[in-house]
Coordinates of N, CA and C in Angstrom, one line a residue:
X1 N 161.5 -32.3 69.3 CA 160.9 -32.6 68.0 C 159.8 -31.1 67.6
X2 N 159.2 -30.2 68.2 CA 158.8 -29.7 68.2 C 159.4 -28.6 67.4
X3 N 160.4 -28.4 67.6 CA 161.4 -27.6 66.4 C 161.3 -28.4 65.3
X4 N 161.4 -29.5 64.5 CA 161.3 -30.2 63.5 C 159.8 -29.7 62.8
X5 N 158.9 -29.8 63.6 CA 157.5 -29.3 63.3 C 157.4 -28.2 62.7
X6 N 157.8 -27.2 63.7 CA 158.2 -26.1 63.2 C 158.7 -25.7 61.7
X7 N 160.0 -26.3 61.9 CA 160.7 -26.4 60.5 C 159.7 -27.0 59.3
X8 N 159.1 -27.8 59.7 CA 158.3 -28.7 58.5 C 157.2 -27.6 58.2
X9 N 156.2 -27.2 58.9 CA 155.3 -26.3 58.8 C 155.7 -24.8 58.1
X10 N 156.5 -24.1 58.5 CA 156.9 -22.8 58.0 C 158.0 -22.7 57.3
X11 N 159.1 -23.4 57.2 CA 160.2 -23.3 56.4 C 160.1 -24.3 54.7
X12 N 160.2 -25.8 55.1 CA 160.2 -26.6 54.3 C 159.3 -26.7 53.5
X13 N 158.0 -26.4 53.7 CA 156.5 -26.1 53.4 C 156.6 -24.7 52.2
X14 N 157.4 -23.7 52.5 CA 157.8 -22.7 51.6 C 158.2 -23.3 50.5
X15 N 159.7 -24.2 50.8 CA 160.5 -24.3 49.9 C 159.5 -25.6 49.0
X16 N 158.9 -26.4 49.5 CA 158.4 -27.5 48.4 C 156.9 -27.4 47.9
X17 N 156.1 -26.2 48.3 CA 155.1 -25.6 47.5 C 155.6 -25.1 46.2
X18 N 155.0 -25.8 45.3 CA 155.3 -25.4 44.0 C 156.3 -25.2 43.4
X19 N 157.1 -26.8 43.9 CA 159.2 -26.0 43.8 C 159.5 -26.3 42.6
X20 N 158.4 -27.4 41.5 CA 158.6 -27.6 40.3 C 159.3 -26.6 39.3
X21 N 158.7 -25.5 39.2 CA 159.1 -24.6 38.6 C 160.5 -23.8 39.1
X22 N 161.1 -24.4 40.1 CA 162.6 -23.7 40.6 C 163.5 -24.6 40.2
X23 N 163.5 -25.3 39.1 CA 164.1 -26.2 38.1 C 165.1 -24.7 37.4
X24 N 164.2 -23.7 37.1 CA 165.1 -22.8 36.4 C 165.6 -21.9 36.7
X25 N 166.1 -21.9 38.3 CA 166.4 -20.9 39.1 C 167.8 -21.0 38.8
X26 N 168.6 -20.0 38.4 CA 170.3 -19.8 38.8 C 171.1 -21.1 39.9
X27 N 172.1 -21.5 40.0 CA 172.7 -21.8 41.1 C 172.9 -20.8 42.2
X28 N 172.9 -19.9 41.9 CA 173.0 -18.8 42.8 C 171.3 -18.1 43.9
X29 N 170.5 -18.8 42.9 CA 169.2 -18.8 44.0 C 168.6 -19.6 44.5
X30 N 169.4 -21.0 44.1 CA 169.1 -22.2 44.8 C 170.3 -22.4 46.2
X31 N 171.6 -21.6 46.1 CA 171.9 -21.3 47.0 C 171.1 -20.5 48.3
X32 N 170.5 -19.7 47.9 CA 169.6 -18.7 48.7 C 168.7 -19.5 49.3
X33 N 168.0 -20.5 48.6 CA 167.0 -21.2 49.6 C 167.8 -22.8 49.9
X34 N 169.3 -23.0 50.3 CA 169.7 -23.9 50.4 C 170.3 -23.2 51.9
X35 N 170.5 -21.9 51.9 CA 170.8 -21.2 53.1 C 169.3 -21.0 53.9
X36 N 168.4 -21.2 53.4 CA 167.2 -21.0 54.6 C 166.9 -21.9 55.2
X37 N 167.0 -23.3 54.4 CA 166.8 -24.5 54.8 C 168.0 -24.9 55.9
X38 N 169.6 -24.4 55.8 CA 170.8 -24.6 56.5 C 169.9 -24.0 57.8
X39 N 169.5 -22.6 57.7 CA 169.1 -21.8 59.0 C 168.6 -22.7 59.6
X40 N 167.4 -23.3 59.3 CA 166.3 -24.3 59.7 C 166.8 -25.2 61.2
X41 N 167.8 -25.6 59.9 CA 168.7 -26.9 60.4 C 169.4 -26.6 61.5
X42 N 170.0 -25.4 61.6 CA 170.8 -25.0 62.7 C 169.8 -24.2 63.9
X43 N 168.7 -23.9 63.6 CA 167.8 -23.4 64.6 C 167.6 -24.7 65.6
X44 N 166.9 -25.7 64.8 CA 166.4 -27.5 65.2 C 167.6 -27.7 66.1
X45 N 168.7 -27.4 66.0 CA 170.5 -28.4 66.6 C 170.7 -27.4 67.2
X46 N 170.4 -26.2 67.6 CA 170.6 -25.1 68.2 C 172.5 -24.9 68.4
X47 N 172.8 -25.0 66.7 CA 174.3 -24.7 66.1 C 174.7 -22.6 66.1
X48 N 175.2 -22.9 67.2 CA 175.6 -21.3 67.6 C 176.7 -21.0 68.0
X49 N 176.9 -20.0 68.0 CA 178.1 -19.7 68.6 C 179.9 -20.6 67.6
X50 N 180.5 -21.4 68.4 CA 181.4 -22.1 67.4 C 181.0 -23.4 66.3
X51 N 180.0 -23.9 66.9 CA 179.1 -25.1 66.5 C 178.4 -24.0 65.0
X52 N 178.3 -22.9 65.0 CA 177.3 -22.6 63.9 C 178.5 -22.8 62.3
X53 N 179.9 -22.9 62.3 CA 180.9 -23.3 61.5 C 180.5 -24.6 61.1
X54 N 180.5 -25.4 61.9 CA 180.5 -26.9 61.3 C 179.7 -27.5 59.7
X55 N 179.9 -28.3 59.6 CA 179.2 -28.4 58.1 C 177.9 -29.0 58.4
X56 N 177.2 -28.5 57.7 CA 175.6 -28.9 58.1 C 175.0 -30.1 57.8
X57 N 175.5 -30.5 56.1 CA 175.2 -31.9 56.0 C 174.8 -32.6 56.7
X58 N 176.1 -33.5 57.6 CA 175.4 -34.1 58.7 C 174.0 -34.6 59.5
X59 N 173.8 -32.9 59.4 CA 172.8 -32.7 60.5 C 171.3 -32.7 59.6
X60 N 171.6 -32.4 58.7 CA 170.6 -32.5 57.4 C 170.0 -34.2 57.2
X61 N 171.3 -34.4 57.1 CA 171.0 -36.4 57.1 C 170.2 -36.6 58.3
X62 N 170.7 -36.4 59.4 CA 170.1 -36.9 60.8 C 168.6 -36.5 60.6
X63 N 168.0 -35.3 60.2 CA 166.8 -35.2 59.9 C 166.2 -35.8 58.8
X64 N 166.8 -36.2 58.1 CA 166.3 -37.2 56.7 C 165.7 -36.1 55.9
X65 N 166.4 -34.7 55.8 CA 166.1 -33.6 54.7 C 166.6 -33.8 53.5
X66 N 166.2 -33.3 52.6 CA 167.2 -33.6 51.4 C 167.4 -32.2 51.0
X67 N 168.8 -31.9 50.6 CA 169.0 -30.1 50.1 C 168.0 -30.2 49.2
X68 N 168.2 -29.0 49.0 CA 166.7 -28.0 47.8 C 167.1 -28.5 46.5
X69 N 168.1 -28.9 46.3 CA 168.6 -29.0 44.5 C 167.7 -30.2 44.5
X70 N 167.9 -31.3 45.5 CA 167.5 -32.6 45.3 C 165.8 -32.5 45.7
X71 N 165.4 -31.8 46.5 CA 163.9 -31.8 46.8 C 162.9 -31.3 45.3
X72 N 163.8 -30.3 44.5 CA 163.3 -29.8 43.4 C 163.4 -31.3 42.5
X73 N 164.1 -31.5 42.1 CA 164.5 -32.8 41.0 C 163.8 -34.0 41.8
X74 N 163.0 -34.3 43.3 CA 162.3 -35.0 43.8 C 160.7 -35.0 43.1
X75 N 160.8 -33.7 43.2 CA 159.1 -33.2 42.7 C 158.6 -33.1 41.4
X76 N 160.2 -32.8 40.4 CA 159.5 -33.0 39.1 C 159.4 -34.5 38.9
X77 N 160.5 -35.2 39.6 CA 160.8 -36.6 38.9 C 159.0 -37.3 39.6
X78 N 158.3 -36.9 40.5 CA 157.0 -37.2 41.0 C 156.1 -36.7 40.0
X79 N 155.7 -35.4 39.6 CA 155.1 -34.7 39.0 C 155.0 -35.7 37.4
X80 N 156.3 -36.2 37.0 CA 156.6 -37.3 35.8 C 155.7 -38.3 35.8
X81 N 156.0 -39.1 36.9 CA 155.3 -40.1 37.3 C 153.7 -40.5 37.3
X82 N 153.3 -39.1 38.0 CA 151.7 -39.0 38.1 C 151.0 -38.6 36.4
X83 N 152.2 -37.9 35.6 CA 152.0 -38.3 34.2 C 151.8 -39.1 33.5
X84 N 152.7 -40.2 33.6 CA 152.6 -40.9 33.0 C 151.6 -42.4 33.4
X85 N 151.3 -41.9 34.7 CA 150.2 -43.0 35.5 C 148.9 -42.3 35.5
X86 N 148.9 -41.5 34.2 CA 147.4 -40.9 34.3 C 146.5 -40.5 35.8
X87 N 147.7 -40.0 37.0 CA 147.6 -39.4 38.3 C 147.6 -37.2 38.0
X88 N 148.0 -37.1 37.0 CA 147.7 -35.8 37.0 C 147.1 -35.2 36.0
X89 N 147.3 -34.1 35.7 CA 146.1 -33.7 35.2 C 146.7 -33.2 33.9
X90 N 145.3 -33.0 32.6 CA 145.9 -32.9 31.3 C 146.7 -32.1 31.1
X91 N 147.0 -31.2 31.4 CA 147.3 -30.2 30.9 C 148.8 -30.1 31.6
X92 N 149.3 -30.9 32.3 CA 150.8 -31.6 32.7 C 151.3 -32.6 31.6
X93 N 150.1 -33.4 32.1 CA 150.5 -34.5 30.9 C 150.8 -34.3 29.6
X94 N 151.0 -33.4 28.9 CA 150.6 -33.2 27.7 C 151.7 -32.4 27.0
X95 N 152.3 -31.8 28.5 CA 153.9 -31.6 28.3 C 154.9 -32.2 27.9
X96 N 154.5 -33.6 28.4 CA 155.8 -34.8 28.3 C 155.4 -35.8 27.4
X97 N 156.3 -36.5 26.7 CA 155.8 -37.6 25.8 C 156.7 -38.4 25.5
X98 N 156.7 -40.4 25.8 CA 157.5 -40.8 25.8 C 158.3 -40.8 24.6
X99 N 159.5 -41.3 24.7 CA 160.3 -41.3 23.5 C 159.5 -42.5 22.7
X100 N 159.9 -42.8 21.2 CA 159.2 -43.8 20.7 C 160.5 -44.7 20.4
X101 N 160.0 -46.1 20.7 CA 161.1 -47.4 20.5 C 160.8 -47.8 18.8
X102 N 161.7 -48.3 18.7 CA 161.7 -48.7 17.1 C 161.3 -50.5 17.4
X103 N 160.5 -50.9 16.4 CA 159.9 -52.4 16.8 C 161.2 -53.0 16.6
X104 N 161.8 -53.2 15.6 CA 163.0 -53.9 15.7 C 164.2 -53.4 16.3
X105 N 165.0 -54.0 17.3 CA 165.9 -52.9 17.7 C 167.3 -54.0 17.4
X106 N 168.3 -53.3 16.7 CA 169.1 -54.2 16.9 C 170.3 -54.2 18.4
X107 N 169.8 -53.2 19.5 CA 170.3 -52.9 20.3 C 169.8 -53.5 21.6
X108 N 169.9 -53.7 22.7 CA 169.3 -54.0 23.9 C 168.5 -52.9 24.5
X109 N 168.0 -51.9 23.7 CA 167.4 -50.6 24.0 C 166.1 -51.0 24.5
X110 N 165.6 -51.6 25.3 CA 164.1 -51.7 25.6 C 163.7 -50.8 26.7
X111 N 164.0 -49.8 26.9 CA 163.9 -48.9 28.1 C 162.5 -48.2 27.9
X112 N 161.4 -48.4 27.8 CA 160.3 -47.9 27.4 C 160.0 -46.7 28.0
X113 N 160.5 -46.5 29.3 CA 160.5 -45.1 30.0 C 161.1 -44.1 30.0
X114 N 161.5 -43.7 28.8 CA 162.3 -42.8 28.5 C 161.3 -41.4 28.2
X115 N 161.8 -40.5 28.6 CA 160.6 -39.1 27.9 C 161.9 -38.8 26.7
X116 N 161.2 -38.3 25.7 CA 161.7 -37.6 24.7 C 162.1 -36.6 24.8
X117 N 163.3 -36.0 24.8 CA 163.7 -34.0 24.8 C 163.7 -33.4 23.7
X118 N 162.9 -32.3 24.4 CA 162.5 -31.4 23.2 C 163.8 -30.4 22.5
X119 N 163.6 -30.4 21.6 CA 165.2 -29.7 21.3 C 165.2 -28.3 22.1
X120 N 166.5 -27.7 21.4 CA 166.9 -26.6 22.3 C 166.1 -25.8 21.9
X121 N 165.8 -24.9 22.9 CA 165.7 -23.5 22.8 C 166.2 -22.3 22.6
X122 N 165.9 -21.3 21.9 CA 166.9 -20.2 22.0 C 166.8 -19.5 23.0
X123 N 165.7 -19.1 23.6 CA 165.6 -18.3 24.7 C 166.0 -19.3 25.9
X124 N 166.9 -18.5 26.6 CA 167.7 -19.5 27.9 C 166.6 -20.0 28.9
X125 N 165.9 -19.1 29.5 CA 164.8 -19.2 30.4 C 163.8 -20.6 30.3
X126 N 163.6 -21.1 28.9 CA 162.9 -21.8 28.5 C 162.9 -23.2 28.9
X127 N 164.4 -23.4 29.2 CA 165.1 -24.7 29.6 C 165.0 -24.9 31.2
X128 N 164.3 -23.8 31.9 CA 164.0 -24.6 33.1 C 162.4 -24.7 33.2
X129 N 161.7 -24.7 32.2 CA 160.4 -25.3 32.3 C 160.3 -26.4 32.5
X130 N 159.0 -27.1 32.7 CA 158.8 -28.3 33.2 C 159.3 -29.5 31.8
X131 N 158.8 -28.5 30.8 CA 158.8 -29.5 29.4 C 160.4 -30.2 29.0
X132 N 161.2 -28.9 29.8 CA 162.8 -29.6 29.6 C 163.3 -29.9 30.3
X133 N 162.3 -29.6 31.8 CA 163.3 -30.5 33.1 C 163.2 -31.8 33.5
X134 N 161.4 -31.8 33.0 CA 161.2 -33.2 33.0 C 161.7 -34.2 32.7
X135 N 162.1 -34.3 31.2 CA 162.7 -35.5 30.1 C 164.4 -35.5 31.1
X136 N 164.7 -34.3 31.5 CA 166.0 -34.5 32.2 C 166.7 -34.8 33.2
X137 N 165.3 -34.4 34.0 CA 165.0 -35.3 35.3 C 164.9 -36.7 35.2
X138 N 163.9 -36.7 34.8 CA 163.3 -38.5 34.2 C 164.1 -39.3 33.8
X139 N 165.0 -39.1 32.9 CA 165.8 -39.9 32.1 C 166.9 -39.9 32.7
X140 N 167.2 -39.0 34.0 CA 168.8 -39.6 34.9 C 168.5 -40.8 35.8
X141 N 167.0 -41.2 36.1 CA 166.8 -42.1 36.9 C 167.3 -43.4 36.5
X142 N 167.5 -44.2 37.6 CA 167.6 -45.6 37.1 C 166.1 -46.1 36.8
X143 N 166.8 -46.9 36.1 CA 165.7 -48.1 35.1 C 164.6 -48.6 36.4
X144 N 164.9 -48.8 36.9 CA 164.0 -50.1 38.3 C 163.5 -48.7 39.0
X145 N 163.8 -47.7 39.1 CA 163.0 -46.6 39.7 C 161.7 -45.9 38.5
X146 N 162.6 -45.3 37.7 CA 161.3 -45.3 36.3 C 160.4 -46.4 36.0
X147 N 160.7 -47.8 36.5 CA 159.7 -48.7 35.9 C 158.6 -49.0 36.7
X148 N 159.0 -48.5 37.8 CA 157.7 -48.4 39.3 C 156.5 -48.1 38.8
X149 N 155.6 -48.9 39.4 CA 153.8 -48.4 38.9 C 153.1 -47.9 40.3
X150 N 153.7 -48.3 41.6 CA 153.2 -48.0 42.6 C 153.7 -46.6 43.1
X151 N 152.8 -45.6 43.3 CA 153.0 -44.5 43.9 C 154.1 -44.3 45.3
X152 N 153.5 -45.2 46.0 CA 154.0 -45.3 47.6 C 155.4 -46.0 47.3
X153 N 155.9 -47.0 46.6 CA 157.0 -48.1 46.4 C 158.0 -46.6 45.8
X154 N 157.4 -45.5 44.5 CA 158.1 -44.8 44.1 C 158.9 -44.0 44.7
X155 N 157.9 -43.3 45.3 CA 158.1 -42.2 46.1 C 159.2 -42.6 47.6
X156 N 159.2 -43.6 47.8 CA 159.9 -44.2 48.5 C 161.6 -44.2 48.2
X157 N 161.6 -45.3 46.9 CA 163.0 -45.4 46.1 C 163.3 -44.3 45.9
X158 N 162.9 -43.3 45.6 CA 163.1 -42.1 44.8 C 163.9 -40.9 45.9
X159 N 163.4 -41.2 47.1 CA 163.4 -40.4 47.9 C 165.6 -41.1 48.5
X160 N 165.3 -42.3 48.4 CA 166.4 -43.2 48.8 C 167.5 -43.0 48.3
X161 N 167.1 -42.9 46.5 CA 168.2 -42.7 45.8 C 168.8 -41.5 45.8
X162 N 168.0 -40.3 46.2 CA 168.5 -38.7 46.0 C 168.6 -38.5 47.3
X163 N 168.7 -39.6 48.5 CA 169.0 -39.4 49.4 C 170.7 -39.5 49.6
X164 N 171.2 -41.0 48.9 CA 172.2 -41.6 48.8 C 173.2 -40.3 47.8
X165 N 172.7 -40.1 47.2 CA 173.1 -39.1 45.9 C 173.7 -37.8 46.8
X166 N 172.4 -37.5 47.6 CA 173.2 -36.0 48.5 C 174.1 -36.3 49.3
X167 N 174.0 -37.3 50.1 CA 174.9 -37.5 51.1 C 175.7 -39.1 51.3
X168 N 176.5 -39.0 49.9 CA 177.5 -40.3 49.8 C 178.8 -39.3 50.4
X169 N 179.1 -40.0 51.1 CA 180.6 -40.2 51.7 C 180.2 -39.4 53.2
X170 N 179.3 -39.3 53.6 CA 178.6 -38.3 54.9 C 178.2 -39.6 55.8
X171 N 179.1 -39.5 57.1 CA 178.5 -40.5 58.2 C 177.6 -39.9 59.0

């Protein structure tokens, strides 16, 4: 239990601190952060010697640690939720807009919780910014999560959703 607290306070706080900008990282750099988290899990479970080569995902699951990729998505989705529910600062709220819905729709497209996706930029680095990553992350969430209004319920269901995605098929 002490090892888990140590990992939370030193490693995961480093990974989670302001990790929304990590959306623009390459897969290689995200993998470097994932190695850091994996080594922390090996430390907790004392996976050294022959056990060092065991798959780490079952151990991540036992600790209820989301992999780095999903931790980043979680943080972005949480920031979007706060923006849409007036819990975020104005400088973040102005970076995203809801998609306009037509008054009379021939289709059953009444999803009022979809963000407008900005046009593609000529600069490759800008697609990792909050303005581009937020709509992509938010719009990929199921409607039942996007439509929540209570932050506690939102966090709980969002973590469950990403947890199920990350550990699908792992006992």
